[in-house]
Tab-separated table of C-alpha atoms and ligand atoms in Angstrom:
chain	number	residue	atom	x	y	z
A	33	MET	CA	24.779	29.194	15.549
A	34	ASN	CA	24.992	25.452	15.882
A	35	ALA	CA	21.427	24.436	15.076
A	36	ILE	CA	20.199	20.950	15.949
A	37	LEU	CA	18.424	20.765	12.625
A	38	ASP	CA	20.993	22.341	10.336
A	39	PRO	CA	19.008	24.193	7.649
A	40	HIS	CA	21.904	23.854	5.201
A	41	ARG	CA	21.701	20.144	5.448
A	42	VAL	CA	18.242	18.889	6.385
A	43	GLN	CA	15.860	18.497	3.449
A	44	ALA	CA	13.069	16.527	5.103
A	45	LEU	CA	11.862	15.690	8.603
A	46	VAL	CA	10.021	12.478	9.469
A	47	ILE	CA	8.391	12.002	12.868
A	48	GLY	CA	7.102	8.766	14.411
A	49	GLY	CA	5.212	8.132	17.624
A	50	SER	CA	2.664	5.891	19.265
A	51	ALA	CA	0.946	5.928	22.686
A	52	GLY	CA	1.040	9.512	23.980
A	53	GLY	CA	2.087	10.718	20.524
A	54	ILE	CA	-0.837	13.039	19.895
A	55	GLU	CA	-0.181	15.049	23.062
A	56	ALA	CA	3.513	15.225	22.223
A	57	LEU	CA	2.748	16.384	18.682
A	58	LEU	CA	0.388	19.038	20.007
A	59	GLN	CA	3.353	20.464	21.892
A	60	LEU	CA	5.723	20.153	18.950
A	61	LEU	CA	4.021	20.843	15.652
A	62	PRO	CA	2.686	24.338	16.499
A	63	ALA	CA	6.363	25.370	16.688
A	64	LEU	CA	6.858	24.828	12.954
A	65	PRO	CA	7.167	28.241	11.264
A	66	ALA	CA	4.899	29.107	8.337
A	67	ASP	CA	7.915	29.440	6.051
A	68	CYS	CA	9.398	26.083	7.014
A	69	PRO	CA	11.607	25.221	4.021
A	70	ILE	CA	11.228	21.420	4.141
A	71	PRO	CA	8.436	18.824	4.102
A	72	VAL	CA	7.469	17.279	7.452
A	73	VAL	CA	5.928	13.788	7.491
A	74	VAL	CA	4.219	12.459	10.607
A	75	LEU	CA	3.211	8.885	11.389
A	76	VAL	CA	1.538	8.251	14.708
A	77	HIS	CA	-0.128	4.932	15.535
A	78	LEU	CA	-3.836	5.180	16.181
A	79	PRO	CA	-6.723	2.752	16.410
A	80	ASP	CA	-8.053	2.074	12.885
A	81	GLY	CA	-10.689	4.590	11.963
A	82	HIS	CA	-8.962	7.508	13.690
A	83	TYR	CA	-6.146	8.212	11.242
A	84	SER	CA	-8.219	10.273	8.845
A	85	LEU	CA	-9.028	12.725	11.633
A	86	LEU	CA	-5.413	13.822	12.081
A	87	PRO	CA	-5.223	16.577	9.460
A	88	ASP	CA	-8.373	18.175	10.888
A	89	VAL	CA	-7.142	17.865	14.470
A	90	PHE	CA	-3.832	19.545	13.722
A	91	ALA	CA	-4.712	22.093	11.041
A	92	PRO	CA	-6.010	24.704	13.534
A	93	HIS	CA	-2.801	24.467	15.578
A	94	VAL	CA	-0.234	24.518	12.800
A	95	ALA	CA	1.010	27.345	10.599
A	96	LEU	CA	1.677	25.068	7.593
A	97	PRO	CA	-0.748	23.488	5.148
A	98	VAL	CA	-1.711	20.075	6.571
A	99	LYS	CA	-2.837	17.073	4.539
A	100	GLU	CA	-2.931	13.311	4.258
A	101	ALA	CA	-0.123	12.018	2.019
A	102	ASP	CA	-1.451	10.896	-1.388
A	103	GLU	CA	-0.149	8.049	-3.494
A	104	LYS	CA	2.503	9.395	-5.984
A	105	GLU	CA	2.289	12.910	-4.517
A	106	ALA	CA	5.583	14.855	-4.589
A	107	LEU	CA	6.768	15.967	-1.140
A	108	SER	CA	6.662	19.706	-1.129
A	109	PRO	CA	8.455	22.096	1.206
A	110	GLY	CA	6.507	23.790	3.974
A	111	THR	CA	3.828	21.090	4.070
A	112	LEU	CA	2.867	18.818	6.954
A	113	TYR	CA	1.824	15.330	5.841
A	114	PHE	CA	0.076	12.605	7.820
A	115	ALA	CA	0.125	8.916	6.889
A	116	PRO	CA	-3.240	7.607	5.662
A	117	PRO	CA	-4.897	4.654	7.434
A	118	GLY	CA	-4.537	1.041	6.388
A	119	TYR	CA	-1.448	1.424	4.178
A	120	HIS	CA	2.271	1.613	4.720
A	121	LEU	CA	3.627	5.004	3.690
A	122	LEU	CA	6.893	4.951	1.745
A	123	ILE	CA	9.091	7.644	0.235
A	124	GLU	CA	10.674	7.053	-3.168
A	125	ARG	CA	14.064	8.316	-4.304
A	126	ASN	CA	12.292	10.712	-6.658
A	127	ARG	CA	10.765	12.166	-3.494
A	128	THR	CA	7.211	11.117	-4.021
A	129	PHE	CA	5.004	9.081	-1.690
A	130	SER	CA	4.051	5.457	-2.308
A	131	LEU	CA	1.532	3.317	-0.466
A	132	SER	CA	1.570	-0.414	0.125
A	133	THR	CA	-0.659	-3.023	1.725
A	134	GLU	CA	2.212	-5.276	2.733
A	135	PRO	CA	1.494	-7.002	6.064
A	136	PRO	CA	1.664	-4.943	9.266
A	137	VAL	CA	5.080	-4.419	10.878
A	138	HIS	CA	5.053	-4.495	14.706
A	139	TYR	CA	1.283	-5.020	14.353
A	140	SER	CA	1.018	-1.636	12.659
A	141	ARG	CA	0.100	-0.533	9.183
A	142	PRO	CA	1.246	2.159	8.663
A	143	ALA	CA	4.541	1.328	10.379
A	144	ILE	CA	7.190	3.850	11.367
A	145	ASP	CA	10.010	1.495	10.338
A	146	VAL	CA	8.765	1.393	6.746
A	147	LEU	CA	8.512	5.186	6.532
A	148	PHE	CA	11.902	5.811	8.171
A	149	GLU	CA	13.759	3.148	6.190
A	150	THR	CA	12.501	4.328	2.817
A	151	ALA	CA	12.954	8.001	3.764
A	152	ALA	CA	16.566	7.229	4.745
A	153	ASP	CA	17.096	5.603	1.365
A	154	ALA	CA	15.538	8.553	-0.442
A	155	TYR	CA	17.123	11.435	1.475
A	156	GLY	CA	20.356	9.922	2.816
A	157	PRO	CA	22.319	12.363	5.014
A	158	THR	CA	19.779	15.125	4.375
A	159	LEU	CA	17.060	13.377	6.377
A	160	ALA	CA	16.197	14.155	9.986
A	161	ALA	CA	14.102	11.603	11.889
A	162	LEU	CA	12.454	12.033	15.269
A	163	LEU	CA	11.045	9.226	17.409
A	164	LEU	CA	8.584	10.059	20.186
A	165	THR	CA	6.784	8.335	23.040
A	166	GLY	CA	5.254	4.881	22.480
A	167	ALA	CA	4.636	1.450	23.951
A	168	ASN	CA	6.225	-0.691	21.213
A	169	GLU	CA	9.468	-0.855	19.258
A	170	ASP	CA	8.309	0.318	15.845
A	171	GLY	CA	10.693	2.963	14.474
A	172	ALA	CA	13.874	1.628	16.085
A	173	ALA	CA	15.053	-0.329	13.022
A	174	GLY	CA	14.091	2.672	10.907
A	175	LEU	CA	16.211	5.008	13.041
A	176	ALA	CA	19.151	2.625	12.676
A	177	GLN	CA	18.800	2.931	8.898
A	178	VAL	CA	18.710	6.732	9.141
A	179	THR	CA	21.910	6.653	11.183
A	180	ARG	CA	23.547	4.339	8.676
A	181	HIS	CA	22.744	6.781	5.869
A	182	GLY	CA	24.287	9.617	7.843
A	183	GLY	CA	21.012	11.343	8.659
A	184	THR	CA	20.203	13.296	11.814
A	185	VAL	CA	18.499	11.230	14.504
A	186	LEU	CA	16.460	12.761	17.317
A	187	VAL	CA	14.781	10.890	20.146
A	188	GLN	CA	12.413	12.250	22.758
A	189	ASP	CA	13.974	12.034	26.213
A	190	PRO	CA	12.619	8.719	27.596
A	191	ALA	CA	12.584	10.267	31.086
A	192	GLU	CA	9.722	12.579	30.086
A	193	ALA	CA	8.052	10.393	27.448
A	194	ARG	CA	4.605	9.210	28.489
A	195	ILE	CA	5.682	5.677	27.559
A	196	PRO	CA	9.453	5.309	27.216
A	197	THR	CA	9.536	1.938	25.376
A	198	MET	CA	9.718	3.409	21.890
A	199	PRO	CA	12.375	6.081	22.536
A	200	LEU	CA	14.448	3.579	24.534
A	201	ALA	CA	14.345	1.072	21.664
A	202	GLY	CA	15.341	3.896	19.318
A	203	LEU	CA	18.340	4.726	21.487
A	204	ARG	CA	19.450	1.100	21.658
A	205	ALA	CA	19.201	0.748	17.891
A	206	THR	CA	21.283	3.817	17.152
A	207	GLY	CA	24.116	3.090	19.567
A	208	GLY	CA	24.659	6.518	21.076
A	209	GLN	CA	24.321	8.425	17.797
A	210	ALA	CA	20.922	9.902	18.578
A	211	ILE	CA	20.384	13.370	19.985
A	212	VAL	CA	18.160	13.009	23.067
A	213	LEU	CA	15.981	15.977	23.962
A	214	PRO	CA	12.819	16.829	25.891
A	215	LEU	CA	9.825	18.120	23.941
A	216	ALA	CA	10.484	21.751	24.888
A	217	SER	CA	13.930	21.650	23.257
A	218	LEU	CA	12.635	19.697	20.279
A	219	ALA	CA	10.032	22.423	19.764
A	220	LEU	CA	12.822	25.020	19.716
A	221	ALA	CA	14.641	22.989	17.079
A	222	LEU	CA	11.497	22.916	14.929
A	223	ARG	CA	10.983	26.647	15.428
A	224	ALA	CA	14.447	27.207	13.972
A	225	LEU	CA	13.491	25.514	10.692
A	226	ARG	CA	13.549	28.732	8.668
A	227	PRO	CA	14.656	29.481	5.127
A	228	GLU	CA	18.424	29.964	4.857
A	229	GLU	CA	19.580	33.553	4.899
A	230	ARG	CA	21.633	34.388	1.857
B	241	MET	CA	17.199	-7.437	12.344
B	242	ASN	CA	17.308	-5.509	9.108
B	243	PRO	CA	18.753	-7.728	6.388
B	244	LEU	CA	20.176	-4.675	4.632
B	245	ALA	CA	22.113	-3.448	7.635
B	246	HIS	CA	25.522	-4.397	6.300
B	247	TYR	CA	24.845	-4.367	2.593
B	248	PRO	CA	26.205	-1.370	0.659
B	249	ASP	CA	23.265	0.444	-0.938
B	250	SER	CA	24.899	0.964	-4.287
B	251	ASP	CA	25.579	-2.768	-4.646
B	252	PHE	CA	22.042	-3.648	-3.680
B	253	ASP	CA	20.627	-1.226	-6.226
B	254	ILE	CA	22.794	-2.559	-9.058
B	255	GLU	CA	22.001	-6.154	-8.229
B	256	LEU	CA	18.292	-5.404	-7.874
B	257	ARG	CA	18.184	-3.962	-11.373
B	258	LEU	CA	19.961	-7.005	-12.728
B	259	LEU	CA	17.578	-9.317	-10.890
B	260	ILE	CA	14.509	-7.560	-12.270
B	261	GLU	CA	15.983	-7.571	-15.770
B	262	GLY	CA	16.876	-11.255	-15.412
B	263	ILE	CA	13.355	-12.147	-14.294
B	264	TYR	CA	11.951	-10.322	-17.294
B	265	LEU	CA	14.284	-11.996	-19.798
B	266	LYS	CA	13.863	-15.451	-18.363
B	267	TYR	CA	10.252	-15.560	-17.157
B	268	ASN	CA	8.605	-12.583	-18.877
B	269	TYR	CA	7.342	-11.190	-15.543
B	270	ASP	CA	7.887	-7.472	-15.882
B	271	PHE	CA	8.649	-5.685	-12.595
B	272	ARG	CA	10.728	-2.998	-14.305
B	273	ASN	CA	8.102	-0.319	-13.807
B	274	TYR	CA	7.090	-1.085	-10.245
B	275	SER	CA	7.549	1.545	-7.522
B	276	PRO	CA	11.117	0.978	-6.354
B	277	ALA	CA	10.823	1.595	-2.601
B	278	SER	CA	8.379	-1.202	-1.926
B	279	LEU	CA	10.048	-3.567	-4.409
B	280	LYS	CA	13.372	-3.038	-2.685
B	281	ARG	CA	11.868	-3.798	0.706
B	282	ARG	CA	10.237	-6.948	-0.582
B	283	VAL	CA	13.453	-8.222	-2.151
B	284	ALA	CA	15.334	-7.469	1.083
B	285	HIS	CA	12.705	-9.433	2.975
B	286	ALA	CA	12.960	-12.318	0.467
B	287	LEU	CA	16.743	-12.412	0.927
B	288	ALA	CA	16.317	-12.988	4.638
B	289	GLN	CA	13.517	-15.541	4.257
B	290	LEU	CA	15.155	-17.487	1.430
B	291	GLU	CA	18.528	-17.308	3.172
B	292	CYS	CA	20.486	-15.667	0.401
B	293	LYS	CA	23.434	-13.429	1.274
B	294	THR	CA	23.214	-11.217	-1.784
B	295	VAL	CA	20.724	-10.349	-4.496
B	296	SER	CA	23.187	-11.820	-7.001
B	297	ALA	CA	23.060	-15.139	-5.173
B	298	LEU	CA	19.271	-14.986	-5.313
B	299	GLN	CA	19.439	-14.210	-9.029
B	300	ASP	CA	21.670	-17.197	-9.636
B	301	ARG	CA	19.228	-19.412	-7.821
B	302	ILE	CA	16.035	-18.234	-9.501
B	303	LEU	CA	17.418	-18.114	-13.041
B	304	HIS	CA	18.249	-21.787	-12.881
B	305	SER	CA	15.156	-23.009	-11.086
B	306	PRO	CA	11.565	-22.066	-11.959
B	307	GLN	CA	10.501	-23.469	-8.595
B	308	HIS	CA	12.759	-21.011	-6.792
B	309	PHE	CA	11.419	-18.238	-8.968
B	310	LEU	CA	7.903	-19.157	-7.843
B	311	ASP	CA	9.091	-18.933	-4.243
B	312	LEU	CA	10.467	-15.457	-4.877
B	313	LEU	CA	7.262	-14.429	-6.643
B	314	GLN	CA	5.419	-14.889	-3.344
B	315	TYR	CA	7.488	-12.007	-1.974
B	316	LEU	CA	7.504	-9.830	-5.094
B	317	THR	CA	3.730	-9.811	-5.331
B	318	VAL	CA	1.847	-8.725	-2.250
B	319	PRO	CA	-0.659	-11.503	-1.570
B	320	VAL	CA	-2.556	-9.608	1.086
B	321	SER	CA	-6.314	-9.158	0.845
B	322	GLU	CA	-9.539	-8.995	2.831
B	323	MET	CA	-13.205	-9.708	2.131
B	324	PHE	CA	-15.268	-6.542	1.670
B	325	ARG	CA	-12.166	-4.459	2.342
B	326	ASP	CA	-13.378	-0.841	2.631
B	327	PRO	CA	-17.048	-1.765	3.097
B	328	SER	CA	-18.180	1.593	1.720
B	329	TYR	CA	-16.801	0.589	-1.685
B	330	PHE	CA	-18.990	-2.518	-1.795
B	331	LEU	CA	-21.938	-0.597	-0.414
B	332	ALA	CA	-21.602	1.907	-3.261
B	333	ILE	CA	-21.373	-0.926	-5.804
B	334	ARG	CA	-24.544	-2.395	-4.305
B	335	ASP	CA	-26.553	0.810	-4.001
B	336	LYS	CA	-25.349	2.831	-6.964
B	337	VAL	CA	-23.715	0.588	-9.576
B	338	VAL	CA	-25.907	-2.527	-9.370
B	339	PRO	CA	-29.110	-0.675	-10.356
B	340	ILE	CA	-27.411	0.334	-13.601
B	341	LEU	CA	-25.789	-3.042	-14.180
B	342	SER	CA	-29.223	-4.654	-13.768
B	343	THR	CA	-30.301	-3.060	-17.024
B	344	TYR	CA	-27.907	-5.269	-19.017
B	345	PRO	CA	-29.193	-8.687	-20.148
B	346	SER	CA	-25.798	-10.227	-19.377
B	347	LEU	CA	-22.732	-8.948	-17.564
B	348	LYS	CA	-19.004	-9.344	-17.634
B	349	ILE	CA	-16.870	-8.192	-14.721
B	350	TRP	CA	-13.071	-8.150	-14.538
B	351	ILE	CA	-11.330	-8.302	-11.164
B	352	ALA	CA	-7.712	-7.459	-11.974
B	353	GLY	CA	-5.101	-8.389	-9.351
B	354	CYS	CA	-7.554	-10.608	-7.452
B	355	SER	CA	-4.817	-12.089	-5.258
B	356	THR	CA	-6.145	-14.924	-3.081
B	357	GLY	CA	-9.757	-14.258	-4.055
B	358	GLU	CA	-11.294	-12.339	-1.170
B	359	GLU	CA	-12.476	-9.576	-3.505
B	360	VAL	CA	-13.922	-12.167	-5.920
B	361	TYR	CA	-16.060	-13.882	-3.281
B	362	SER	CA	-17.147	-10.509	-1.929
B	363	LEU	CA	-18.438	-9.400	-5.317
B	364	ALA	CA	-19.981	-12.793	-6.061
B	365	ILE	CA	-21.914	-12.680	-2.763
B	366	LEU	CA	-23.071	-9.151	-3.454
B	367	LEU	CA	-24.209	-10.015	-7.012
B	368	HIS	CA	-25.963	-13.121	-5.723
B	369	GLU	CA	-27.912	-11.089	-3.179
B	370	GLU	CA	-28.859	-8.576	-5.846
B	371	GLY	CA	-30.025	-11.349	-8.187
B	372	LEU	CA	-27.346	-10.707	-10.820
B	373	LEU	CA	-24.835	-13.504	-10.314
B	374	GLU	CA	-26.595	-15.986	-12.614
B	375	ARG	CA	-26.199	-13.734	-15.631
B	376	THR	CA	-22.699	-12.531	-14.831
B	377	LEU	CA	-19.326	-13.814	-15.931
B	378	ILE	CA	-16.481	-12.810	-13.629
B	379	TYR	CA	-12.894	-12.850	-14.852
B	380	ALA	CA	-10.523	-12.931	-11.887
B	381	THR	CA	-6.917	-12.400	-12.922
B	382	ASP	CA	-3.533	-12.179	-11.260
B	383	ILE	CA	0.129	-12.893	-12.027
B	384	ASN	CA	0.710	-15.122	-9.000
B	385	PRO	CA	-0.297	-18.735	-9.772
B	386	HIS	CA	-0.275	-19.714	-6.075
B	387	SER	CA	-2.668	-16.911	-5.257
B	388	LEU	CA	-4.922	-17.858	-8.178
B	389	GLN	CA	-5.029	-21.446	-6.947
B	390	ARG	CA	-5.950	-20.324	-3.452
B	391	ALA	CA	-8.573	-18.022	-4.914
B	392	GLU	CA	-10.073	-20.936	-6.776
B	393	ASP	CA	-10.047	-23.080	-3.615
B	394	GLY	CA	-11.962	-20.410	-1.710
B	395	ILE	CA	-10.725	-21.529	1.687
B	396	PHE	CA	-9.787	-18.867	4.222
B	397	PRO	CA	-8.445	-19.068	7.781
B	398	ILE	CA	-11.343	-19.019	10.220
B	399	GLU	CA	-9.668	-16.358	12.367
B	400	HIS	CA	-10.199	-13.831	9.551
B	401	LEU	CA	-13.941	-14.408	9.510
B	402	LYS	CA	-14.705	-12.048	12.359
B	403	LEU	CA	-13.310	-9.138	10.349
B	404	PHE	CA	-14.851	-10.393	7.100
B	405	THR	CA	-18.264	-10.692	8.761
B	406	ALA	CA	-18.086	-7.187	10.197
B	407	ASN	CA	-17.057	-5.866	6.774
B	408	TYR	CA	-19.885	-7.790	5.079
B	409	LEU	CA	-22.473	-6.246	7.380
B	410	ALA	CA	-21.020	-2.753	6.948
B	411	ALA	CA	-21.151	-3.323	3.184
B	412	GLY	CA	-24.918	-3.801	3.327
B	413	GLY	CA	-24.937	-7.617	3.520
B	414	LYS	CA	-28.467	-9.007	3.568
B	415	ARG	CA	-28.052	-12.462	5.050
B	416	ALA	CA	-26.142	-14.211	7.797
B	417	PHE	CA	-22.571	-14.283	6.497
B	418	SER	CA	-22.238	-17.856	7.756
B	419	ASP	CA	-24.751	-18.900	5.057
B	420	TYR	CA	-21.892	-18.655	2.577
B	421	TYR	CA	-19.294	-20.906	4.135
B	422	THR	CA	-18.776	-24.111	6.058
B	423	ALA	CA	-16.365	-24.073	8.961
B	424	ALA	CA	-14.023	-27.046	9.198
B	425	TYR	CA	-10.575	-27.652	10.650
B	426	GLY	CA	-9.849	-23.997	11.340
B	427	SER	CA	-10.924	-22.945	7.850
B	428	ALA	CA	-13.944	-21.387	6.237
B	429	ILE	CA	-14.749	-23.151	2.975
B	430	PHE	CA	-16.825	-20.899	0.759
B	431	ASP	CA	-19.839	-22.177	-1.163
B	432	ARG	CA	-18.750	-23.523	-4.548
B	433	ALA	CA	-21.845	-22.042	-6.175
B	434	LEU	CA	-20.250	-18.625	-5.662
B	435	ARG	CA	-17.535	-19.413	-8.151
B	436	ARG	CA	-19.611	-21.164	-10.795
B	437	GLN	CA	-19.590	-17.947	-12.793
B	438	VAL	CA	-15.910	-17.162	-12.194
B	439	THR	CA	-12.996	-17.794	-14.548
B	440	PHE	CA	-9.597	-17.549	-12.853
B	441	ALA	CA	-6.760	-16.675	-15.207
B	442	ASP	CA	-3.125	-15.709	-15.303
B	443	HIS	CA	-2.984	-12.192	-16.742
B	444	SER	CA	-0.470	-9.396	-16.277
B	445	LEU	CA	-1.385	-5.741	-16.482
B	446	ALA	CA	2.258	-5.143	-17.391
B	447	THR	CA	2.597	-7.445	-20.389
B	448	ASP	CA	-0.798	-8.782	-21.546
B	449	SER	CA	-3.616	-7.201	-23.516
B	450	VAL	CA	-7.388	-6.930	-23.210
B	451	PHE	CA	-9.310	-10.202	-23.543
B	452	SER	CA	-12.967	-9.214	-23.289
B	453	GLU	CA	-15.462	-6.392	-23.190
B	454	THR	CA	-16.675	-5.724	-19.632
B	455	GLN	CA	-19.224	-3.544	-17.825
B	456	LEU	CA	-17.249	-3.289	-14.573
B	457	VAL	CA	-13.543	-3.496	-13.816
B	458	SER	CA	-12.494	-3.719	-10.163
B	459	CYS	CA	-8.760	-3.265	-9.654
B	460	ARG	CA	-7.917	-2.443	-6.068
B	461	ASN	CA	-4.571	-1.956	-4.369
B	462	VAL	CA	-2.630	-3.151	-7.389
B	463	LEU	CA	-1.863	0.146	-9.120
B	464	ILE	CA	-0.191	1.531	-5.981
B	465	TYR	CA	2.733	-0.794	-6.762
B	466	PHE	CA	3.188	0.598	-10.285
B	467	ASN	CA	4.974	3.734	-11.445
B	468	ARG	CA	2.976	6.263	-13.477
B	469	GLU	CA	3.964	4.759	-16.801
B	470	LEU	CA	2.756	1.294	-15.856
B	471	GLN	CA	-0.359	2.745	-14.208
B	472	ASP	CA	-1.135	4.405	-17.535
B	473	ARG	CA	-0.720	1.095	-19.339
B	474	ALA	CA	-3.166	-0.580	-16.946
B	475	PHE	CA	-5.671	2.287	-17.180
B	476	GLY	CA	-5.427	1.989	-20.973
B	477	LEU	CA	-6.398	-1.697	-20.744
B	478	PHE	CA	-9.347	-0.907	-18.489
B	479	ARG	CA	-10.572	1.819	-20.807
B	480	GLU	CA	-10.294	-0.506	-23.769
B	481	SER	CA	-12.075	-3.350	-21.991
B	482	LEU	CA	-14.935	-1.275	-20.590
B	483	CYS	CA	-18.090	-0.798	-22.632
B	484	HIS	CA	-19.500	2.677	-23.193
B	485	ARG	CA	-20.481	4.015	-19.724
B	486	GLY	CA	-18.771	1.084	-17.992
B	487	PHE	CA	-17.534	1.330	-14.391
B	488	LEU	CA	-14.031	1.287	-12.949
B	489	GLY	CA	-13.589	0.652	-9.209
B	490	LEU	CA	-10.227	1.352	-7.562
B	491	GLY	CA	-8.668	1.057	-4.096
B	492	SER	CA	-9.438	3.706	-1.497
B	493	LYS	CA	-6.223	5.630	-2.236
B	494	GLU	CA	-6.169	5.240	-6.017
B	495	THR	CA	-7.522	7.540	-8.723
B	496	VAL	CA	-7.617	7.961	-12.521
B	497	GLN	CA	-7.381	11.700	-11.981
B	498	PHE	CA	-3.683	12.102	-12.756
B	499	SER	CA	-3.472	9.423	-15.441
B	500	SER	CA	-3.320	9.701	-19.224
B	501	VAL	CA	-6.970	8.584	-19.465
B	502	ALA	CA	-8.248	11.073	-16.862
B	503	GLU	CA	-10.369	12.880	-19.467
B	504	GLN	CA	-12.088	9.687	-20.500
B	505	PHE	CA	-13.506	8.908	-17.066
B	506	GLU	CA	-15.745	10.831	-14.705
B	507	PRO	CA	-16.092	10.333	-10.953
B	508	PHE	CA	-19.215	8.294	-10.191
B	509	ALA	CA	-18.894	7.712	-6.440
B	510	ARG	CA	-16.051	10.022	-5.528
B	511	ASN	CA	-15.200	8.868	-2.003
B	512	GLU	CA	-15.522	5.204	-2.915
B	513	ARG	CA	-13.232	5.656	-5.930
B	514	ILE	CA	-15.691	4.454	-8.514
B	515	PHE	CA	-15.324	6.046	-11.944
B	516	ARG	CA	-17.416	5.818	-15.083
B	517	LYS	CA	-16.269	5.821	-18.671
B	518	ARG	CA	-17.506	8.866	-20.523
C	631	SAM	C1	-2.352	-6.204	-2.466
C	631	SAM	S1	-3.002	-7.367	-3.614
C	631	SAM	C2	-4.625	-6.715	-3.897
C	631	SAM	C3	-5.700	-7.730	-3.626
C	631	SAM	C4	-7.133	-7.231	-3.743
C	631	SAM	N1	-7.422	-6.634	-5.018
C	631	SAM	C5	-7.451	-6.264	-2.612
C	631	SAM	O1	-7.565	-5.063	-2.815
C	631	SAM	O2	-7.568	-6.726	-1.468
C	631	SAM	C6	-2.100	-6.982	-5.093
C	631	SAM	C7	-2.214	-8.074	-6.147
C	631	SAM	O3	-1.773	-7.542	-7.414
C	631	SAM	C8	-1.159	-8.585	-8.131
C	631	SAM	N2	-0.331	-8.011	-9.203
C	631	SAM	C9	0.890	-7.470	-9.100
C	631	SAM	N3	1.358	-7.128	-10.317
C	631	SAM	C10	0.384	-7.432	-11.208
C	631	SAM	C11	0.275	-7.329	-12.627
C	631	SAM	N4	1.271	-6.821	-13.373
C	631	SAM	N5	-0.867	-7.752	-13.215
C	631	SAM	C12	-1.874	-8.269	-12.480
C	631	SAM	N6	-1.830	-8.410	-11.136
C	631	SAM	C13	-0.706	-8.007	-10.504
C	631	SAM	C14	-0.380	-9.308	-7.064
C	631	SAM	O4	-0.042	-10.630	-7.468
C	631	SAM	C15	-1.329	-9.269	-5.871
C	631	SAM	O5	-2.131	-10.423	-5.834
C-alpha cells in the first residue's frame, strides 16, 4: 500500500489552522487510532482566553490522550498535544517542547510558522505537516521549511476550506510539493496511522 | 522571507556554536545552556535585521565591536513584557502572599529577568496599595543594559495602556490606573515615587551569584529560555536567596516541580505558580 503518511517514515505530525479550524479538526482528529504510533501536535488560532479549552473540547471525540503541551515535556507517541495560550510553541532537536514569549508572528502567539519551522529542524524528513483552513498566511513559511527538510507536506484542498487564504499561501510557499486533499481523504490518512506490522 | 531558506543547516549550527562560545569568551555572557530552538530563531532573525549574510560574519562583527554586540544582545534576549501579565498571578500575590509578607518589619524582593520593567512597576503599585512599598527594597535585575535603562526610565508606549489597565483591574487594582502615570507625547510616564525603593542591576542567572537574602523572588518567563541544567542553577540561586518560608513566583507555564530543588519547595498557589520554600 502506498500510504500518504508512510508509517515507516513519519515520526511526528504537526497540524496548523485558523478560521474554520475547529470544525475541520472535529472532522479530522476523531480518525486518529488509539494506537497511533507518533505524537500529534495541533496549533489552531483562537481568540485569547479560548486556547485552554481545546483539550477539553477534543478529549471526548478523540481516542488518544489529549493535553496542553508543557514546557520541556518530551513528545510521546500516541498523544495529542495542543499549544498553550500566550506563548510560541517550539520543538527542540531532543524532541521536547519549549515555550517562548517572542513577539507575535502574523499577529499570532502561538504562531504556526514557529511550530512548523522548529519541528522541521527537529524531525527533518520524518516530519509530516498539515495546514488547514484560515484567513491569514501563518504556516506558509513553516511549510516551506518542512519541504526544505524533506518532510511530508499536506494542505487542505482550498476549494473546500472554509477560508482558503491559509491553504493557498501554503501551496504557493511549497511550490507544488504539497499533497492537496479534502478533509475526508485527510481523515483516511490519519486513520492509517497504525503501528508498523513486523 | 525566511532568512535561513538558503543556508545549509549544518553550517548554521556549527557557526551558531562558535558564536555563542565567542560571546562567552569575549563578553562573559553565557548563552551556552539556553534552549537551542528559540536561540537559533533569534539569531536567524538578527542576521536579517543586522544585514549579515552568515553567522560567521556576525561573529566577526560583534567580537571586534562591543557596540555591535549590544545590538545583537537586543535579539538574543527577549525584551517582551507586559504590566500585570497574567492578572491572576498578581491577584494571588495581593490576596495570599501580601498578608504573610506584612508580618515582616522590612522586606526584600528580587525580580529576576525584569526586562523593560513592566513587572517591577506592577509589583511596586501592588505593594503601594497594600501599604508595604515604604518598607520594601526591590532588586530588579537583568542581563540587558538597554532593557534595564528603559526599566529605570519607566516610560511605556501609550497604546499599551489599554491592556495594562485591563490587567491592573483584573489583578485587583484598587485605584484608577491613570493615578500612576502622566500621559505625554504618546507615552505614559510612570510616577517616580514607584521606583524610589527599586535598585536596578545587571545580574545574570547564568554566571552571577546570590547578592542578598529575600522574602520573595519573582522570575517570570525567563526560565523557559534555559535548558534544565541552567534552570537548576537559577533555582539554586533562588533557594539560596530566599529566607525560610520565602516565596517564589514563576511564569504561568513554569514550575519547580521537575527541578533539582523540587523537594525544597511546596506549591503555595498552584495555578498561579507561586511556590514556598519549605
Ligand atoms: C521575556 S522577558 C520576561 C520579562 C518579565 N519577567 C515578564 O514576564 O514579562 C525575559 C528576560 O530575561 C532576561 N534574561 C535572559 N537571560 C538572563 C539571565 N541569564 N539572567 C537574567 N536575566 C536574563 C532577558 O534579558 C529578558 O529581559
